[in-house]
Short mmCIF file of C-alpha atoms in Angstrom, two decimals:
data_model
loop_
_atom_site.label_atom_id
_atom_site.label_comp_id
_atom_site.label_asym_id
_atom_site.label_seq_id
_atom_site.Cartn_x
_atom_site.Cartn_y
_atom_site.Cartn_z
CA UNK N 22 83.44 -27.04 -116.97
CA UNK N 23 81.06 -24.26 -117.81
CA UNK N 24 79.21 -22.95 -114.72
CA UNK N 25 75.37 -23.01 -115.17
CA UNK N 26 73.44 -20.63 -112.91
CA UNK N 27 70.54 -22.32 -111.22
CA UNK N 28 67.18 -20.60 -111.06
CA UNK N 29 65.93 -19.91 -107.42
CA UNK N 30 62.44 -21.40 -107.41
CA UNK N 31 61.64 -19.58 -104.23
CA UNK N 32 61.66 -16.27 -106.05
CA UNK N 33 58.52 -17.48 -107.78
CA UNK N 34 56.65 -18.16 -104.59
CA UNK N 35 54.90 -14.59 -104.34
CA UNK N 36 54.43 -14.08 -107.97
CA UNK N 37 51.03 -15.64 -108.55
CA UNK N 38 49.77 -14.18 -105.26
CA UNK N 39 51.13 -10.87 -106.04
CA UNK N 40 49.53 -10.81 -109.44
CA UNK N 41 46.15 -12.09 -108.48
CA UNK N 42 45.83 -9.99 -105.30
CA UNK N 43 47.01 -6.90 -107.24
CA UNK N 44 44.54 -7.38 -109.91
CA UNK N 45 41.77 -7.95 -107.26
CA UNK N 46 42.35 -4.43 -105.95
CA UNK N 47 43.22 -2.60 -109.19
CA UNK N 48 40.17 -4.10 -110.81
CA UNK N 49 37.98 -2.21 -108.38
CA UNK N 50 39.60 1.02 -109.56
CA UNK N 51 39.26 -0.04 -113.05
CA UNK N 52 35.48 -0.99 -112.85
CA UNK N 53 34.59 2.19 -111.01
CA UNK N 54 36.41 4.76 -113.16
CA UNK N 55 37.42 3.23 -116.51
CA UNK N 56 34.70 0.73 -117.51
CA UNK N 57 31.92 2.67 -115.84
CA UNK N 58 31.99 5.81 -113.66
CA UNK N 59 30.46 4.66 -110.34
CA UNK N 60 31.51 7.83 -108.46
CA UNK N 61 28.63 10.00 -109.56
CA UNK N 62 26.28 10.40 -106.61
CA UNK N 63 23.28 11.24 -108.65
CA UNK N 64 23.54 8.20 -111.06
CA UNK N 65 22.52 4.58 -110.52
CA UNK N 66 25.36 2.29 -109.34
CA UNK N 67 26.90 4.97 -107.23
CA UNK N 68 29.49 3.26 -105.00
CA UNK N 69 28.30 5.22 -102.05
CA UNK N 70 24.98 3.33 -102.00
CA UNK N 71 26.84 0.09 -102.00
CA UNK N 72 28.83 1.37 -98.98
CA UNK N 73 25.53 2.18 -97.33
CA UNK N 74 24.46 -1.54 -97.65
CA UNK N 75 27.27 -2.49 -95.23
CA UNK N 76 25.72 -0.35 -92.42
CA UNK N 77 23.23 -2.61 -90.59
CA UNK N 78 25.61 -5.37 -89.40
CA UNK N 79 29.08 -4.02 -89.65
CA UNK N 80 31.40 -5.07 -86.85
CA UNK N 81 33.24 -2.37 -84.89
CA UNK N 82 33.14 0.39 -87.48
CA UNK N 83 29.43 0.99 -87.71
CA UNK N 84 29.50 4.47 -86.31
CA UNK N 85 32.02 5.51 -89.00
CA UNK N 86 29.93 4.12 -91.77
CA UNK N 87 26.75 5.79 -90.34
CA UNK N 88 28.60 9.17 -90.14
CA UNK N 89 29.65 8.94 -93.80
CA UNK N 90 26.19 7.93 -95.13
CA UNK N 91 24.62 10.80 -93.27
CA UNK N 92 27.19 13.29 -94.67
CA UNK N 93 27.16 12.80 -98.55
CA UNK N 94 30.09 15.14 -99.25
CA UNK N 95 32.41 13.35 -96.78
CA UNK N 96 31.30 9.97 -98.22
CA UNK N 97 32.08 10.99 -101.74
CA UNK N 98 35.61 12.15 -100.79
CA UNK N 99 36.20 8.88 -98.94
CA UNK N 100 34.92 6.72 -101.91
CA UNK N 101 37.24 8.68 -104.24
CA UNK N 102 40.12 8.26 -101.98
CA UNK N 103 39.38 4.64 -101.38
CA UNK N 104 39.10 3.90 -105.02
CA UNK N 105 42.50 5.71 -105.75
CA UNK N 106 44.27 3.85 -102.97
CA UNK N 107 42.89 0.56 -104.26
CA UNK N 108 44.19 1.33 -107.76
CA UNK N 109 47.62 2.45 -106.47
CA UNK N 110 48.00 -0.56 -104.19
CA UNK N 111 46.79 -3.05 -106.87
CA UNK N 112 48.95 -1.76 -109.72
CA UNK N 113 52.11 -1.47 -107.54
CA UNK N 114 51.70 -5.09 -106.37
CA UNK N 115 51.17 -6.24 -110.04
CA UNK N 116 54.53 -4.63 -111.02
CA UNK N 117 56.16 -5.43 -107.79
CA UNK N 118 57.04 -1.95 -106.58
CA UNK N 119 57.41 -1.37 -102.85
CA UNK N 120 55.93 -4.74 -102.31
CA UNK N 121 55.89 -4.70 -98.45
CA UNK N 122 54.47 -1.23 -98.15
CA UNK N 123 51.70 -2.36 -100.60
CA UNK N 124 51.13 -5.48 -98.63
CA UNK N 125 50.35 -3.32 -95.71
CA UNK N 126 47.87 -1.58 -97.77
CA UNK N 127 46.32 -4.84 -98.82
CA UNK N 128 46.03 -5.91 -95.13
CA UNK N 129 44.31 -2.62 -94.04
CA UNK N 130 41.91 -2.52 -97.00
CA UNK N 131 41.05 -6.20 -96.42
CA UNK N 132 40.41 -5.55 -92.73
CA UNK N 133 38.02 -2.82 -93.62
CA UNK N 134 36.23 -4.98 -96.08
CA UNK N 135 35.99 -7.77 -93.51
CA UNK N 136 34.49 -5.61 -90.75
CA UNK N 137 32.15 -3.55 -92.88
CA UNK N 138 30.76 -6.15 -95.27
CA UNK N 139 31.83 -9.62 -93.99
CA UNK N 140 28.14 -10.44 -93.25
CA UNK N 141 27.11 -9.90 -96.84
CA UNK N 142 26.97 -12.90 -99.39
CA UNK N 143 23.87 -14.65 -100.60
CA UNK N 144 25.66 -18.06 -101.43
CA UNK N 145 29.37 -18.27 -100.71
CA UNK N 146 29.99 -15.64 -98.00
CA UNK N 147 31.63 -13.60 -100.73
CA UNK N 148 32.70 -10.49 -98.81
CA UNK N 149 33.84 -12.43 -95.80
CA UNK N 150 36.15 -14.60 -97.95
CA UNK N 151 37.58 -11.59 -99.76
CA UNK N 152 38.31 -9.90 -96.57
CA UNK N 153 39.94 -12.77 -94.67
CA UNK N 154 41.97 -13.95 -97.64
CA UNK N 155 43.13 -10.37 -98.15
CA UNK N 156 44.47 -10.33 -94.57
CA UNK N 157 46.36 -13.62 -95.10
CA UNK N 158 47.66 -12.44 -98.41
CA UNK N 159 48.91 -9.19 -97.15
CA UNK N 160 50.71 -10.81 -94.36
CA UNK N 161 52.30 -13.41 -96.65
CA UNK N 162 53.53 -10.84 -99.18
CA UNK N 163 54.98 -8.72 -96.39
CA UNK N 164 57.12 -11.66 -95.40
CA UNK N 165 58.22 -12.64 -98.86
CA UNK N 166 58.50 -9.27 -100.69
CA UNK N 167 59.07 -9.77 -104.43
CA UNK N 168 62.05 -10.62 -106.49
CA UNK N 169 61.34 -12.38 -109.80
CA UNK N 170 59.51 -10.20 -112.45
CA UNK N 171 59.25 -7.17 -110.23
CA UNK N 172 60.52 -3.55 -110.08
CA UNK N 173 61.72 -4.35 -106.64
CA UNK N 174 63.87 -7.21 -107.96
CA UNK N 175 65.23 -5.02 -110.80
CA UNK N 176 66.45 -2.47 -108.29
CA UNK N 177 67.95 -5.28 -106.17
CA UNK N 178 70.02 -6.62 -109.06
CA UNK N 179 71.50 -3.10 -109.53
CA UNK N 180 72.81 -3.26 -106.02
CA UNK N 181 72.45 0.46 -105.51
CA UNK N 182 73.16 1.98 -102.12
CA UNK N 183 69.42 2.55 -101.56
CA UNK N 184 68.48 -1.14 -102.05
CA UNK N 185 70.86 -2.17 -99.39
CA UNK N 186 69.31 0.06 -96.77
CA UNK N 187 66.96 -1.13 -94.05
CA UNK N 188 64.28 1.16 -95.31
CA UNK N 189 64.15 -0.46 -98.76
CA UNK N 190 64.09 -3.91 -97.21
CA UNK N 191 61.06 -2.88 -95.02
CA UNK N 192 59.08 -0.99 -97.61
CA UNK N 193 60.25 -2.84 -100.85
CA UNK N 194 61.78 -6.29 -100.94
CA UNK N 195 64.94 -8.11 -99.88
CA UNK N 196 66.07 -10.20 -96.98
CA UNK N 197 64.52 -9.14 -93.71
CA UNK N 198 66.31 -11.64 -91.51
CA UNK N 199 63.14 -12.09 -89.23
CA UNK N 200 64.46 -15.24 -87.51
CA UNK N 201 64.76 -13.58 -84.15
CA UNK N 202 61.13 -12.41 -84.50
CA UNK N 203 59.60 -15.85 -84.94
CA UNK N 204 57.36 -15.70 -81.81
CA UNK N 205 55.89 -12.37 -82.94
CA UNK N 206 55.33 -13.75 -86.55
CA UNK N 207 53.60 -16.84 -85.14
CA UNK N 208 51.36 -14.52 -82.95
CA UNK N 209 50.33 -12.56 -86.11
CA UNK N 210 49.70 -15.76 -88.07
CA UNK N 211 47.50 -17.28 -85.37
CA UNK N 212 45.80 -13.93 -84.68
CA UNK N 213 44.70 -13.86 -88.29
CA UNK N 214 43.43 -17.50 -87.98
CA UNK N 215 41.58 -16.52 -84.76
CA UNK N 216 39.97 -13.58 -86.45
CA UNK N 217 38.99 -15.90 -89.22
CA UNK N 218 37.08 -18.29 -86.85
CA UNK N 219 35.66 -15.31 -84.87
CA UNK N 220 34.21 -13.42 -87.81
CA UNK N 221 33.04 -16.67 -89.54
CA UNK N 222 31.06 -17.44 -86.32
CA UNK N 223 29.90 -13.95 -85.65
CA UNK N 224 28.67 -13.11 -89.20
CA UNK N 225 27.48 -16.58 -90.25
CA UNK N 226 27.51 -19.08 -87.43
CA UNK N 227 30.08 -21.01 -89.41
CA UNK N 228 32.05 -22.70 -86.50
CA UNK N 229 29.36 -24.05 -84.28
CA UNK N 230 25.64 -23.79 -83.64
CA UNK N 231 23.07 -22.76 -86.19
CA UNK N 232 24.21 -21.31 -89.65
CA UNK N 233 22.59 -18.08 -90.50
CA UNK N 234 22.97 -15.86 -93.61
CA UNK N 235 21.58 -12.29 -93.29
CA UNK N 236 21.79 -11.76 -97.02
CA UNK N 237 19.00 -14.08 -98.04
CA UNK N 238 15.69 -12.74 -96.77
CA UNK N 239 14.74 -9.10 -96.29
CA UNK N 240 14.12 -7.84 -92.85
CA UNK N 241 12.70 -4.53 -91.80
CA UNK N 242 12.83 -2.81 -88.48
CA UNK N 243 9.95 -0.37 -87.53
CA UNK N 244 10.37 2.20 -84.75
CA UNK N 245 8.93 5.51 -83.63
CA UNK N 246 5.44 4.78 -84.60
CA UNK N 247 3.10 7.74 -84.09
CA UNK N 248 -0.58 8.11 -84.85
CA UNK N 249 -2.85 11.18 -84.71
CA UNK N 250 -5.90 12.47 -86.45
CA UNK N 251 -4.08 13.58 -89.53
CA UNK N 252 -1.34 11.13 -90.09
CA UNK N 253 0.58 7.89 -89.16
CA UNK N 254 4.28 8.12 -89.12
CA UNK N 255 7.08 5.68 -88.52
CA UNK N 256 10.72 4.87 -89.19
CA UNK N 257 11.61 1.84 -91.32
CA UNK N 258 15.12 0.46 -91.63
CA UNK N 259 16.14 -2.55 -93.77
CA UNK N 260 18.67 -4.47 -91.94
CA UNK N 261 18.95 -7.84 -93.87
CA UNK N 262 18.45 -9.24 -97.37
CA UNK N 263 20.10 -9.26 -100.69
CA UNK N 264 22.15 -6.16 -101.36
CA UNK N 265 21.71 -6.02 -105.21
CA UNK N 266 18.00 -5.29 -104.98
CA UNK N 267 15.59 -3.78 -102.64
CA UNK N 268 12.75 -5.09 -100.57
CA UNK N 269 9.56 -4.39 -102.49
CA UNK N 270 6.83 -3.31 -100.04
CA UNK N 271 3.38 -3.93 -101.40
CA UNK N 272 1.33 -3.22 -98.36
CA UNK N 273 0.89 -0.97 -95.36
CA UNK N 274 -2.14 -1.45 -93.12
CA UNK N 275 -3.11 0.00 -89.69
CA UNK N 276 -5.85 -1.46 -87.73
CA UNK N 277 -7.21 -1.24 -84.24
CA UNK N 278 -7.71 -3.93 -81.61
CA UNK N 279 -11.13 -4.80 -82.87
CA UNK N 280 -9.59 -5.58 -86.39
CA UNK N 281 -11.07 -2.43 -88.18
CA UNK N 282 -8.58 -1.15 -90.75
CA UNK N 283 -7.93 2.51 -90.35
CA UNK N 284 -5.30 2.64 -93.20
CA UNK N 285 -4.82 0.06 -95.92
CA UNK N 286 -2.48 0.72 -98.92
CA UNK N 287 -1.46 -1.76 -101.59
CA UNK N 288 1.39 -1.82 -104.17
CA UNK N 289 -0.08 0.51 -106.48
CA UNK N 290 -0.91 3.03 -103.68
CA UNK N 291 2.70 2.92 -102.43
CA UNK N 292 4.02 3.36 -105.88
CA UNK N 293 2.17 6.65 -106.09
CA UNK N 294 3.42 7.92 -102.58
CA UNK N 295 4.64 11.53 -102.86
CA UNK N 296 8.23 11.90 -102.23
CA UNK N 297 7.38 14.49 -99.60
CA UNK N 298 6.01 11.79 -97.47
CA UNK N 299 9.44 10.01 -97.30
CA UNK N 300 12.36 11.55 -95.41
CA UNK N 301 15.48 9.50 -95.92
CA UNK N 302 18.28 9.44 -93.42
CA UNK N 303 21.07 7.88 -95.49
CA UNK N 304 22.54 7.93 -99.12
CA UNK N 305 20.58 4.65 -99.97
CA UNK N 306 17.02 5.95 -100.64
CA UNK N 307 13.65 4.59 -99.92
CA UNK N 308 11.48 5.55 -102.83
CA UNK N 309 8.28 4.63 -104.73
CA UNK N 310 8.92 2.10 -107.58
CA UNK N 311 6.89 1.05 -110.53
CA UNK N 312 4.49 -1.36 -108.48
CA UNK N 313 5.73 -1.02 -104.92
CA UNK N 314 7.76 0.95 -102.35
CA UNK N 315 11.50 -0.01 -102.90
CA UNK N 316 13.62 -0.34 -99.71
CA UNK N 317 17.32 -0.90 -100.50
CA UNK N 318 19.50 -2.73 -98.03
CA UNK N 319 20.77 -0.37 -95.38
CA UNK N 320 18.26 2.44 -96.13
CA UNK N 321 16.27 4.14 -93.39
CA UNK N 322 13.54 6.79 -93.69
CA UNK N 323 10.73 8.39 -91.80
CA UNK N 324 7.38 7.77 -93.65
CA UNK N 325 4.41 9.96 -93.04
CA UNK N 326 1.17 8.88 -94.51
CA UNK N 327 -1.89 11.20 -94.30
CA UNK N 328 -5.08 9.82 -92.78
CA UNK N 329 -8.57 11.12 -93.29
CA UNK N 330 -9.37 13.23 -90.13
CA UNK N 331 -12.87 11.85 -90.10
CA UNK N 332 -11.89 8.38 -89.00
CA UNK N 333 -12.84 7.42 -85.47
CA UNK N 334 -9.60 7.98 -83.30
CA UNK N 335 -10.11 6.12 -80.09
CA UNK N 336 -8.03 4.88 -77.28
CA UNK N 337 -7.12 1.45 -78.45
CA UNK N 338 -4.22 -0.77 -79.41
CA UNK N 339 -3.08 -0.21 -82.89
CA UNK N 340 -1.12 -2.55 -85.17
CA UNK N 341 0.93 -1.34 -88.10
CA UNK N 342 1.70 -4.17 -90.64
CA UNK N 343 4.24 -3.92 -93.60
CA UNK N 344 3.94 -6.56 -96.29
CA UNK N 345 6.83 -7.50 -98.67
CA UNK N 346 6.25 -8.94 -102.12
CA UNK N 347 7.92 -12.18 -100.86
CA UNK N 348 4.95 -12.50 -98.35
CA UNK N 349 7.07 -11.63 -95.38
CA UNK N 350 5.46 -9.18 -92.83
CA UNK N 351 6.61 -6.99 -90.11
CA UNK N 352 4.51 -5.35 -87.36
CA UNK N 353 4.74 -2.77 -84.79
CA UNK N 354 2.12 -1.94 -82.02
CA UNK N 355 1.01 1.33 -80.24
#
C-alpha cells in the first residue's frame, strides 16, 4: 500500500495571524516612506506631529513623549528608527523569518502604542484595540513560531545544525518544549488580559462606571494667566478632542468683575494674529488659520496679546474666556 503523507493542520495556525499582523506593521513603513513621505518635519502630515497628539493622556511614558516633542532632532531620529523597525518586523513576519524574535518586536511595539495612544479613538477605541490585540498576537506568535509557508519552516526542513540549536528555536521557530513552564505562560496570558481590562477602564471607563471618550470634544487647559498695562499672556494646552483636526478658536475675551470687556477678539482677529505673539512649546503648532486660531491636539503655546495701555487697569477680578467654533468655552480667572 502506498504511504500517503498527511498534512499537519496545526502548521497553519499561525499563518493568517502572521500575515495580517505582519502587514499591519509593514504597512506603517509603506505608508510613511513609499506611498507618501511623512518623515519630513517641514511638511503637512509629519508623523512627529501625530506623535505629539499622544502626549496629553499617555499612560506611564508621558515624560518620554514630552522630551521628544520638545527636542525636534531627537524626535525625528526616533520617528525614523521606529518606522524602520516596524518595516523590518512586519516584513520578517510576513515571510516567517526569525518569527519568535519578530513576535517580541510586535509585543514591544504594541505596548508602546497602547500606553502612548490607547486613549485616542473617536468611535471604536481604535488605538487601544490595535495596542491590546498586538500584545496578544505577539505572545501567541512567540508560542507557535511559524512552519508552513515560512523561511523558518524552509530552514527547518533542511535540518541543518543551526536549526537544531536552542538559539534558533528561541529566535526563529521549532519545538520549544514549554510544558514545564505552563504556570509562567498562564501568568503572562492572564497578565495581558489584566492589562486589557485595566487600560480599557483607565482610558475609556469600559469595565464599570461611566463611559468616557477623550477624543470626541475639544478641551483646552489655560494656565499662567498674566495681565499688565501692555499685554495679556497665558498658556493654552489642548488635552482632548479629535486628533485629525484642531480646535478652532474663534474668540478670546478678557473682562473685569463689573463685566467691562478689556479685550475682545473674534475669529477674524485671531486669524490675523502675528506669529510673534505665539510661542509654541512642542512640535504640533498653534497657529492662525483662515478664520480662526487653530489648536491641534497635544499642542501647547504661550500667547501674548498686546493691550492698549490707555485702558483703565484697576485692582479687580479678571476673567479670560476662550471660545471654540463648536460653542465650547474655557475660562481662567485672575
